[in-house]
PDB file of C-alpha atoms and ligand atoms in Angstrom:
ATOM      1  CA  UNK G   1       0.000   0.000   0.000  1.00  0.00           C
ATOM      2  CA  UNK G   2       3.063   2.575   0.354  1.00  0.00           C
ATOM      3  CA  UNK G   3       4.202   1.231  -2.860  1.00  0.00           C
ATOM      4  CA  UNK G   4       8.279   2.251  -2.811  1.00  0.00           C
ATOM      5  CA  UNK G   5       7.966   4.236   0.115  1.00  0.00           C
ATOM      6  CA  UNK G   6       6.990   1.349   2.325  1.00  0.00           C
ATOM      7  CA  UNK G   7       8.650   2.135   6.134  1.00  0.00           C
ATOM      8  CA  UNK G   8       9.790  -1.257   5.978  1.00  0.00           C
ATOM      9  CA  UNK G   9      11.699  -1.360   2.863  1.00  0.00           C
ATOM     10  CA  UNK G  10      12.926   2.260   4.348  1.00  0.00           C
ATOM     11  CA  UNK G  11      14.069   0.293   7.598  1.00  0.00           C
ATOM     12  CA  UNK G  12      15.598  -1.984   5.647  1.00  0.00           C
ATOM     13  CA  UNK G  13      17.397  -0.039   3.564  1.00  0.00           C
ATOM     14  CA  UNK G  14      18.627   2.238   6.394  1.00  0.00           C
ATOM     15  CA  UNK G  15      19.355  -1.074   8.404  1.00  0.00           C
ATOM     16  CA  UNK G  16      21.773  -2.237   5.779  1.00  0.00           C
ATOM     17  CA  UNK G  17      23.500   0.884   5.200  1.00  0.00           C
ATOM     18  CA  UNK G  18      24.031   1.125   8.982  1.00  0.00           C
ATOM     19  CA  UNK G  19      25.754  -2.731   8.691  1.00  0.00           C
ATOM     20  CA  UNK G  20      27.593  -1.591   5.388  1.00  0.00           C
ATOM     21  CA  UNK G  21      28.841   1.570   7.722  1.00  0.00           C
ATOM     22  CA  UNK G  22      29.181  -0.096  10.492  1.00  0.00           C
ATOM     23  CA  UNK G  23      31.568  -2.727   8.553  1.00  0.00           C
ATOM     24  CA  UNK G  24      33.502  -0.518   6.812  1.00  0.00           C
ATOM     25  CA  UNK G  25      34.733   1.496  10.188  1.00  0.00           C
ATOM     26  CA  UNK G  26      35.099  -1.916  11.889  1.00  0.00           C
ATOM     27  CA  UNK G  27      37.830  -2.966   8.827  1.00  0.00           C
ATOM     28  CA  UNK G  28      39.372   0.811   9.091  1.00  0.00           C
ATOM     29  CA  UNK G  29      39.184   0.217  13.041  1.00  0.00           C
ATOM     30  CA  UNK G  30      41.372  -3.700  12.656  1.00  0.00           C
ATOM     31  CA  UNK G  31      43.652  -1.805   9.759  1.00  0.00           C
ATOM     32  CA  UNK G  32      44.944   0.750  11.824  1.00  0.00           C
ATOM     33  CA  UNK G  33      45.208  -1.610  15.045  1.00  0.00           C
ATOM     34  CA  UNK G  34      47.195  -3.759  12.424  1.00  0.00           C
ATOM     35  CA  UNK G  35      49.766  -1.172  11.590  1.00  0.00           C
ATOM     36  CA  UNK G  36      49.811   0.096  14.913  1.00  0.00           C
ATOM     37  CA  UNK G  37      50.854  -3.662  16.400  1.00  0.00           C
ATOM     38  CA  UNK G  38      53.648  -3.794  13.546  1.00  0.00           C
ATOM     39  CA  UNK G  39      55.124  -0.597  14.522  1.00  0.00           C
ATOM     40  CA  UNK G  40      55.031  -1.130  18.133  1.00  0.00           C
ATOM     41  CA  UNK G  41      56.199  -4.454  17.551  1.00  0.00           C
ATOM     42  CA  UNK G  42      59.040  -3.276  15.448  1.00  0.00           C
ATOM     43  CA  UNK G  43      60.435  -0.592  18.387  1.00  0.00           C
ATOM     44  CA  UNK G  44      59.761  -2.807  20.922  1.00  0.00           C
ATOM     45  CA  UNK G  45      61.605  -6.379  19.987  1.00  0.00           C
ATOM     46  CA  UNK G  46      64.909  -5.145  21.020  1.00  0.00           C
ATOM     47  CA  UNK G  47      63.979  -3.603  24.483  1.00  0.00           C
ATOM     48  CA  UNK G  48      65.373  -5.022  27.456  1.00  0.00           C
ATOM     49  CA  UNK G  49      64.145  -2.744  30.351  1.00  0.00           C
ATOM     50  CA  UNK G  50      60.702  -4.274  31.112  1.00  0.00           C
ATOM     51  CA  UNK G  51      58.949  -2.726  28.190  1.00  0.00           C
ATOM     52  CA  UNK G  52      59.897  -5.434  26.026  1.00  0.00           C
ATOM     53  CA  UNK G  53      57.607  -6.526  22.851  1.00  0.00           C
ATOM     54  CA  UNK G  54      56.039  -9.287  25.314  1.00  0.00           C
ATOM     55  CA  UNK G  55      55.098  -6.695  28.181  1.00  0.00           C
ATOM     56  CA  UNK G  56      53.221  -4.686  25.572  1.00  0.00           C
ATOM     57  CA  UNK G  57      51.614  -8.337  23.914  1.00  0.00           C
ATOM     58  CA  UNK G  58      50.624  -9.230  27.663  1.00  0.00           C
ATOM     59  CA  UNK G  59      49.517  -5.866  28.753  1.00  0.00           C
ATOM     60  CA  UNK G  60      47.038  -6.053  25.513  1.00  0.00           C
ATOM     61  CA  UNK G  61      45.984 -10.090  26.231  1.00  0.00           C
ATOM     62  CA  UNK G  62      44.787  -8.902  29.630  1.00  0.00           C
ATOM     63  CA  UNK G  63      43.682  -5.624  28.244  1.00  0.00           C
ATOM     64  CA  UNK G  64      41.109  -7.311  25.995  1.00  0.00           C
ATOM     65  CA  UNK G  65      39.584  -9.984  28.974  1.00  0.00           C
ATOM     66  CA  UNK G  66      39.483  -7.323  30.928  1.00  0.00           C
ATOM     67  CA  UNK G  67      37.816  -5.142  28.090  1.00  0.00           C
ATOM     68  CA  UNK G  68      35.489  -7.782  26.822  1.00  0.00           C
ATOM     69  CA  UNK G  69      34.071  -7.947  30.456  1.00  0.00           C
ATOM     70  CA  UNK G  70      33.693  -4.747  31.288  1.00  0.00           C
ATOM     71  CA  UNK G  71      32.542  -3.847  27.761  1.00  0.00           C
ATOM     72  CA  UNK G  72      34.988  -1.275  27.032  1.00  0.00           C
ATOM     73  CA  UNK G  73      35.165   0.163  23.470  1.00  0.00           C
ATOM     74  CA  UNK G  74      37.811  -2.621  21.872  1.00  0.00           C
ATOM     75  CA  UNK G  75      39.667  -0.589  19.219  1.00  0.00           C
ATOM     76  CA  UNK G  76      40.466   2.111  22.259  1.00  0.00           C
ATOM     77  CA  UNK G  77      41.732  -0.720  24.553  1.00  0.00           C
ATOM     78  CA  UNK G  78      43.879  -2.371  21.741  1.00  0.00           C
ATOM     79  CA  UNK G  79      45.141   1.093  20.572  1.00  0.00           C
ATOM     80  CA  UNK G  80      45.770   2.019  24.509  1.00  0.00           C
ATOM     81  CA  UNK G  81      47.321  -1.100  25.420  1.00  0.00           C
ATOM     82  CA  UNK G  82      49.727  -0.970  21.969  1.00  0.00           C
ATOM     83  CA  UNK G  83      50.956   2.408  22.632  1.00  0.00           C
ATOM     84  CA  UNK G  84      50.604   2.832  26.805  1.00  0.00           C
ATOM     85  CA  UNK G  85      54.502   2.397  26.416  1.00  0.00           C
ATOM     86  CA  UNK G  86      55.727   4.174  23.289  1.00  0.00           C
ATOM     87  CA  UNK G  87      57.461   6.362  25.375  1.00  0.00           C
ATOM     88  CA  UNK G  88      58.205   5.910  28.396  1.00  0.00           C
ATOM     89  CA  UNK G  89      58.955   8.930  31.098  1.00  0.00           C
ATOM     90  CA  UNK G  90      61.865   7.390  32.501  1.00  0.00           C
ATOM     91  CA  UNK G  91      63.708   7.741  29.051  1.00  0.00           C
ATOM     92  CA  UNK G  92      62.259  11.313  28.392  1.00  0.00           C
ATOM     93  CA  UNK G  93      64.003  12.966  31.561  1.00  0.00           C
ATOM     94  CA  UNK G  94      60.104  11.820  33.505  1.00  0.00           C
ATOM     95  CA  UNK G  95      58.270  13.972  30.956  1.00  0.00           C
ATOM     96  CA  UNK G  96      54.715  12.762  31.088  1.00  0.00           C
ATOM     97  CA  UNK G  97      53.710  14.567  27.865  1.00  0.00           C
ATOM     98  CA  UNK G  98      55.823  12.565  25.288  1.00  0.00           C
ATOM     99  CA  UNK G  99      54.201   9.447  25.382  1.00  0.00           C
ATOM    100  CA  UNK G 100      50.963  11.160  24.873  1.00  0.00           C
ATOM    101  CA  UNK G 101      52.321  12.960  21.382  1.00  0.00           C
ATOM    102  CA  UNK G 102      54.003  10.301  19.611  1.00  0.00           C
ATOM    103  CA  UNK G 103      50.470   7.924  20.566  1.00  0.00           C
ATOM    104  CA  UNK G 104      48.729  10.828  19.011  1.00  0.00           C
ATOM    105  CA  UNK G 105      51.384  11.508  16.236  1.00  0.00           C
ATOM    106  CA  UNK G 106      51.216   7.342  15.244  1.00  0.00           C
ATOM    107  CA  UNK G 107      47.640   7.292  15.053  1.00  0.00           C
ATOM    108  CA  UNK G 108      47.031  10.235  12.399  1.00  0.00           C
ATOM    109  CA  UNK G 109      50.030   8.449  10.810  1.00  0.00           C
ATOM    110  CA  UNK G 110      48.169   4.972  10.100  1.00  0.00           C
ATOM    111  CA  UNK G 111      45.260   6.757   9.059  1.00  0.00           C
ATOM    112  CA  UNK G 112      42.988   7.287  12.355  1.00  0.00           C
ATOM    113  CA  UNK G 113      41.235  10.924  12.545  1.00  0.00           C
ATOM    114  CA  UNK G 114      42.013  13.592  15.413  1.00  0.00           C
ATOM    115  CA  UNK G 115      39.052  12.138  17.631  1.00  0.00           C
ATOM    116  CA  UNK G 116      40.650   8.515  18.036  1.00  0.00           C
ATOM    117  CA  UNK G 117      44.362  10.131  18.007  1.00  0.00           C
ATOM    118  CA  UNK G 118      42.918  12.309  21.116  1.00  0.00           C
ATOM    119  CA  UNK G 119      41.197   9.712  22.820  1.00  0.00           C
ATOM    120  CA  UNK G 120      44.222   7.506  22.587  1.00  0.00           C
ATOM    121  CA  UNK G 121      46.620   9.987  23.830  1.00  0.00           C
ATOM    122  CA  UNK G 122      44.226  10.649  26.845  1.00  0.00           C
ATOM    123  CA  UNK G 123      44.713   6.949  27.430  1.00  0.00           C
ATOM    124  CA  UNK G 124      48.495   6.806  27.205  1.00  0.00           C
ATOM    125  CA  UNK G 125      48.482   9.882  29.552  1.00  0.00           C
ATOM    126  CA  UNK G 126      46.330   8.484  32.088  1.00  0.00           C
ATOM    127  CA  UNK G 127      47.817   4.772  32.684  1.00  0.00           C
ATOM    128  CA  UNK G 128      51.250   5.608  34.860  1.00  0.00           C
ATOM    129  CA  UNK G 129      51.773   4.986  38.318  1.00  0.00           C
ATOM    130  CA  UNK G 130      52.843   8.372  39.927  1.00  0.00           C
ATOM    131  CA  UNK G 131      53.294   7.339  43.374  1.00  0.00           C
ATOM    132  CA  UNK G 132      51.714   6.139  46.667  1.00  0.00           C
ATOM    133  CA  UNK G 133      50.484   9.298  47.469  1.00  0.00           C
ATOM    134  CA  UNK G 134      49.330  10.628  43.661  1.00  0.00           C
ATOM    135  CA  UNK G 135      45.626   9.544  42.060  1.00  0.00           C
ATOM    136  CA  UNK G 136      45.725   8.675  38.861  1.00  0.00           C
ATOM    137  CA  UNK G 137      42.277   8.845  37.716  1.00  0.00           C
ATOM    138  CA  UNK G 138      40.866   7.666  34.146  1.00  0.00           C
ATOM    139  CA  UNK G 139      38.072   9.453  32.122  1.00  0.00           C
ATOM    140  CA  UNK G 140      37.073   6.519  30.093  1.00  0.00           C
ATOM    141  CA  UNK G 141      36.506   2.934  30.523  1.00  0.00           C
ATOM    142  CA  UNK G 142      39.369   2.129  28.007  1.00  0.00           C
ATOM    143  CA  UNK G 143      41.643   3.712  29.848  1.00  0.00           C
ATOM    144  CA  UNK G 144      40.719   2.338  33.370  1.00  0.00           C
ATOM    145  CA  UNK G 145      40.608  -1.430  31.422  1.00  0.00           C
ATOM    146  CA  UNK G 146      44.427  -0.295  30.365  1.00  0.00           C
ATOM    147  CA  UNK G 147      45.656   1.147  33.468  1.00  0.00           C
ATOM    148  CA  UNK G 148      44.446  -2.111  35.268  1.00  0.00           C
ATOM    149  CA  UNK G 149      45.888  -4.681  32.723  1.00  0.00           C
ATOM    150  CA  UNK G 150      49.874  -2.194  33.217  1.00  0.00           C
ATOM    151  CA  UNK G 151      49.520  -3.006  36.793  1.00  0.00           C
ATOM    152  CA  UNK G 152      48.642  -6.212  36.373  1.00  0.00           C
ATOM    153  CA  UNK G 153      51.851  -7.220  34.475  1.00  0.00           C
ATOM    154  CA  UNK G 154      53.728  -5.127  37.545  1.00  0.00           C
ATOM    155  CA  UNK G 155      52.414  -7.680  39.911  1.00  0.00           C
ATOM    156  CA  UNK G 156      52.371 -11.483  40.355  1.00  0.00           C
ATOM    157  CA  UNK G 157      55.629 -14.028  39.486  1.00  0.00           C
ATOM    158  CA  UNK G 158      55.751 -11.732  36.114  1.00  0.00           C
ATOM    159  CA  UNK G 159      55.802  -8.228  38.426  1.00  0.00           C
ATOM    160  CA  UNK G 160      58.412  -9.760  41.222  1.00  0.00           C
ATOM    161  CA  UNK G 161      60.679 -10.705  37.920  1.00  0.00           C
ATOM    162  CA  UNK G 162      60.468  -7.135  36.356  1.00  0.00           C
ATOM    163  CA  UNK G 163      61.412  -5.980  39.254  1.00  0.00           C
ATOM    164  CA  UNK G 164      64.417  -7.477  39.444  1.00  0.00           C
ATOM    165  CA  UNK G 165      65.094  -7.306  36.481  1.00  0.00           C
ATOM    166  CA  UNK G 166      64.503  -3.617  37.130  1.00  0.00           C
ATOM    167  CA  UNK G 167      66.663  -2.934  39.922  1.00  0.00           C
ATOM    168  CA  UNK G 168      69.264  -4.593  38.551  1.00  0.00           C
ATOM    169  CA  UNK G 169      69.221  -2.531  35.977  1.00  0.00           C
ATOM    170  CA  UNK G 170      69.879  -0.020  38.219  1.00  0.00           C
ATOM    171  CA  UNK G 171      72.308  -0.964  39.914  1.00  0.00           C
ATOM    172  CA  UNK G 172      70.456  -1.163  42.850  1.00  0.00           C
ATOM    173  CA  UNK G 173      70.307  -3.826  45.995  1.00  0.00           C
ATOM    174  CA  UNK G 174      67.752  -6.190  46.471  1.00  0.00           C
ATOM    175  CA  UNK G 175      66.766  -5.411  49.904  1.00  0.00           C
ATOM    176  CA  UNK G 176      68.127  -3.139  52.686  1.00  0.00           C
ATOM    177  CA  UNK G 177      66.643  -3.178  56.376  1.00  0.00           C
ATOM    178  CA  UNK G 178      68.009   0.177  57.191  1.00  0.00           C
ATOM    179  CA  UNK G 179      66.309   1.716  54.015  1.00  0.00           C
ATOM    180  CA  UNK G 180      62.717   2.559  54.799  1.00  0.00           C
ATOM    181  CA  UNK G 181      59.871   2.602  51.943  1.00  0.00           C
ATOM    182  CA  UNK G 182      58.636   6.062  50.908  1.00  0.00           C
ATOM    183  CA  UNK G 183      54.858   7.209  50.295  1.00  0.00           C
ATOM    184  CA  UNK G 184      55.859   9.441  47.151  1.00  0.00           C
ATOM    185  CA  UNK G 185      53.386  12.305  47.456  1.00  0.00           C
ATOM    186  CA  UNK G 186      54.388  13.878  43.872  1.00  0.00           C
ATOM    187  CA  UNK G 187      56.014  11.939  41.130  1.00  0.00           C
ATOM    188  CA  UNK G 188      59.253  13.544  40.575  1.00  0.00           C
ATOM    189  CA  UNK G 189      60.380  12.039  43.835  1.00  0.00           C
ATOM    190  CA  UNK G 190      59.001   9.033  43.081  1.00  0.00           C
ATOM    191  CA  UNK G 191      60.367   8.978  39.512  1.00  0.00           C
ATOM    192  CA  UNK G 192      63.693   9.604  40.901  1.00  0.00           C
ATOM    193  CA  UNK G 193      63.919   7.173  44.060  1.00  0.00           C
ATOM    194  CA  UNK G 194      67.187   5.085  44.259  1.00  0.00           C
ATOM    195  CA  UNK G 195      65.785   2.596  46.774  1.00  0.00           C
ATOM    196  CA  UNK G 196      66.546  -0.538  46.686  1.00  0.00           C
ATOM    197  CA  UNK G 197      63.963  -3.220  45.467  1.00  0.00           C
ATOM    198  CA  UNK G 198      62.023  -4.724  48.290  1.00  0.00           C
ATOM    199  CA  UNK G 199      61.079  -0.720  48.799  1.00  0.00           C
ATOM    200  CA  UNK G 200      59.461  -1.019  45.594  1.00  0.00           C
ATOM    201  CA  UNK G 201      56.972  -3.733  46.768  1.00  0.00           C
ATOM    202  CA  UNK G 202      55.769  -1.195  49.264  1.00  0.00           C
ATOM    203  CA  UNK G 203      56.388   1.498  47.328  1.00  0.00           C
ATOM    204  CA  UNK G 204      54.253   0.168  44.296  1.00  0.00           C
ATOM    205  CA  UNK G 205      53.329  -3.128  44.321  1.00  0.00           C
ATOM    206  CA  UNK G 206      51.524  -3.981  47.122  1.00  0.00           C
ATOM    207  CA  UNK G 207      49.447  -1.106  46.843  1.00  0.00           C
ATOM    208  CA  UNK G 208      47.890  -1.537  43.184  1.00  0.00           C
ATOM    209  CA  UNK G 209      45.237  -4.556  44.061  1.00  0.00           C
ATOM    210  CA  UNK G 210      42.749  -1.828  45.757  1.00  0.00           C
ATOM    211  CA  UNK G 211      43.674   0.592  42.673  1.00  0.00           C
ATOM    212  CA  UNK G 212      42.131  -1.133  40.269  1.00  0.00           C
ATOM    213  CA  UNK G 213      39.343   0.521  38.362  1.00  0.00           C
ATOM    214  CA  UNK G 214      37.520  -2.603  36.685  1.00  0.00           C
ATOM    215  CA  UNK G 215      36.050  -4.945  38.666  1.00  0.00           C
ATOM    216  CA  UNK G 216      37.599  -7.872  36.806  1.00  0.00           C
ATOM    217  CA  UNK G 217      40.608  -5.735  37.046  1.00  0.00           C
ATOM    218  CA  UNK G 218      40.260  -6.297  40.977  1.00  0.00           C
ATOM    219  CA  UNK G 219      39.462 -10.590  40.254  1.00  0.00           C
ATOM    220  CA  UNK G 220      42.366 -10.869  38.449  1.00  0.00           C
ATOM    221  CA  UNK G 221      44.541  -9.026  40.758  1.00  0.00           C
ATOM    222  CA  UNK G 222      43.901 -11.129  44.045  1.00  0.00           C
ATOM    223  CA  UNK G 223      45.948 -14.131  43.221  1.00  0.00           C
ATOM    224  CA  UNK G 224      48.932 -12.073  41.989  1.00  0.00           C
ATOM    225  CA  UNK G 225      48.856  -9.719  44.949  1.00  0.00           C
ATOM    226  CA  UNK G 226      48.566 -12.834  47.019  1.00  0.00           C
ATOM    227  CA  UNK G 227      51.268 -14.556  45.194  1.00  0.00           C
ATOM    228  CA  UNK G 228      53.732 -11.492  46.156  1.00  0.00           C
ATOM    229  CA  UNK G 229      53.066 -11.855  49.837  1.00  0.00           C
ATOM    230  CA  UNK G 230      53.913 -15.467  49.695  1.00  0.00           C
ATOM    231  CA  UNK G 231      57.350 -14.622  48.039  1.00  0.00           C
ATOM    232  CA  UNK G 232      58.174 -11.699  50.581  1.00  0.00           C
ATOM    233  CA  UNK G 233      57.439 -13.384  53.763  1.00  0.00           C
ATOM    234  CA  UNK G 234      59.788 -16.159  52.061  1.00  0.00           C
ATOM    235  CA  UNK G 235      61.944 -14.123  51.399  1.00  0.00           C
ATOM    236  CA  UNK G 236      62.796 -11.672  54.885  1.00  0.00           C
ATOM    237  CA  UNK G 237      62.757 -15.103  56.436  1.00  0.00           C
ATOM    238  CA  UNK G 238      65.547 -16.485  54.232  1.00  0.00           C
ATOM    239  CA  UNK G 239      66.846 -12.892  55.185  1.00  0.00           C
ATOM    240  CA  UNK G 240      66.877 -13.268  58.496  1.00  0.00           C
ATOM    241  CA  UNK G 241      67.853 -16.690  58.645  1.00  0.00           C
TER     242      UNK G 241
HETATM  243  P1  ADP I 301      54.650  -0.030  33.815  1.00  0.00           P
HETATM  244  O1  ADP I 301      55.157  -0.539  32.520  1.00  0.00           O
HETATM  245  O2  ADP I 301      53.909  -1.061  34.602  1.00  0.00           O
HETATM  246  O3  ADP I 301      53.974   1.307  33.739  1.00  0.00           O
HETATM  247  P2  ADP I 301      57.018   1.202  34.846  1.00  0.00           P
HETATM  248  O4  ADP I 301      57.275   1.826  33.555  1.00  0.00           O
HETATM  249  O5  ADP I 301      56.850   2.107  36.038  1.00  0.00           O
HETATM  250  O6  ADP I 301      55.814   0.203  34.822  1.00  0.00           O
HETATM  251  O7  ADP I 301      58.165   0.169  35.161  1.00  0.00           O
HETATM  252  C1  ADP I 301      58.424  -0.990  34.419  1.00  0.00           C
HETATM  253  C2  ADP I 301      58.659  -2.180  35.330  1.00  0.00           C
HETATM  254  O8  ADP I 301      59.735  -1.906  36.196  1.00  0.00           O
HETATM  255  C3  ADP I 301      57.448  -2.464  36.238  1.00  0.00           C
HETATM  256  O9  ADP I 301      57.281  -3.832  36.449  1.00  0.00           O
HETATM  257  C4  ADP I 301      57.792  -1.741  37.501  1.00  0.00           C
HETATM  258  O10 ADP I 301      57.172  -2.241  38.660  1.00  0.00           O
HETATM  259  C5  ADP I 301      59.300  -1.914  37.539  1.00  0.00           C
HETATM  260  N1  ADP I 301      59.884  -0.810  38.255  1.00  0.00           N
HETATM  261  C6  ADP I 301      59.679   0.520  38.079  1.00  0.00           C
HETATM  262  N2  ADP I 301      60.365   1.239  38.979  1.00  0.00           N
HETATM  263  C7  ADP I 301      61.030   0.335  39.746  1.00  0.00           C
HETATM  264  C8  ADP I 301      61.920   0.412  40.858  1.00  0.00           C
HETATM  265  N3  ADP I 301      62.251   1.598  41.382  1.00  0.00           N
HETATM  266  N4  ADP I 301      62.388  -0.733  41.374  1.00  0.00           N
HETATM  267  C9  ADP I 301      62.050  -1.929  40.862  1.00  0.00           C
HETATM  268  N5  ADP I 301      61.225  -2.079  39.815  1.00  0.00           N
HETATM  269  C10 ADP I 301      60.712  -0.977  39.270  1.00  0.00           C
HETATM  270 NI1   NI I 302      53.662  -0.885  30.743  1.00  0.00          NI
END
């Protein structure tokens, strides 16, 4: 009776335009997640400071349970998670604002448009631990499902071995009674503590199970954090014989 104009050829019509759409962004969405993970990738294989390629391929594993969960928008958690590390403060002289630009910078590069390339660099800039005493809050889901998955991989049998491998790095001891931890209340003095490691469980570690923003983040966290306690317990009394 409404001939050509029938509302449910229009719905129809509209429908499959909105999947055609919806397609197209989704391949322009995996193609620029694609390049993204080859240049990351690329930079990354030859690190050997605990931002190695597999930190970044874990960090985005957990980043996408956590994600699918929570229901987080995916291509923001992949991009996040890819490029949470591109450059990290401790090898900008603990500038906070580079990561955030070359995230942006990459994005426009592969193609992405200023709105992702700003919502990823609010991601990158939002996912660092500043200290015991500093908040780092999130403005998105994304970047509360990356922050969580970072500190994930900074706690647990993978966390206690980066931070070894850490310290060590660093020249610095593995434990010293006489050296109290600190409750950084800015993240200069935080970003430039010498302690030596065990500080760093107190410092850090033991304090990111009730920061996390998900609450699978949280789930996954209790066996790691638990894991941890285990080891240093096991440890002071090896230490103290
Ligand atoms: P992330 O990649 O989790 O943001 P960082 O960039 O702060 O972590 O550090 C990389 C790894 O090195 C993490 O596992 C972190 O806990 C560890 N680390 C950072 N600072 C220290 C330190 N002062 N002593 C021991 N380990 C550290
Ligand atoms: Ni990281």
């Amino acid at each position: 009776m409404f001939g050509i104009f029938s509302p449910a050829i229009i719905f129809a019509q509209t429908t499959k335009n909105e999947t055609e759409r919806w397609n197209m962004l989704e391949e322009h969405s995996q193609n620029i997640i694609a390049r993204i993970k080859a240049i990351v990738e690329e930079k990354f294989k030859s690190e050997g400071s605990g931002h190695d390629w597999f930190h970044i391929a874990r960090v985005m594993r957990t980043a996408e349970a956590i994600g699918e969960v929570e229901g987080a928008d995916m291509t923001l958690v992949r991009l996040g998670a890819l490029l949470h590390d591109i450059a990290d403060h401790k090898f900008h002289n603990h500038s906070l604002e580079e990561g955030p630009k070359q995230a942006r910078a990459l994005i426009l590069e592969v193609g992405g448009d200023e709105i992702l390339a700003n919502e990823v660099a609010a991601i990158v800039a939002q996912v660092s631990y500043k200290g015991a005493g500093v908040a780092t809050p999130t403005d998105s889901l994304a970047a509360a499902v990356v922050q969580d998955a970072d500190r994930l991989d900074a706690i647990g049998a993978i966390g206690i071995a980066r931070a070894f491998a850490y310290g060590g790095s660093k020249n610095r001891l593995l434990y010293d009674p006489a050296v109290k931890p600190q409750m950084h209340s800015n993240f200069k003095d935080y970003a430039t503590d010498q302690g030596h490691t065990i500080n760093h469980f107190h410092e850090k570690l033991l304090l990111l199970k009730d920061r996390m923003l998900t609450g699978e983040g949280s789930r996954l966290a209790e066996e790691r954090h638990m894991f941890m306690e285990i080891f240093l317990n096991q440890f002071l009394e090896e230490w103290e014989g």
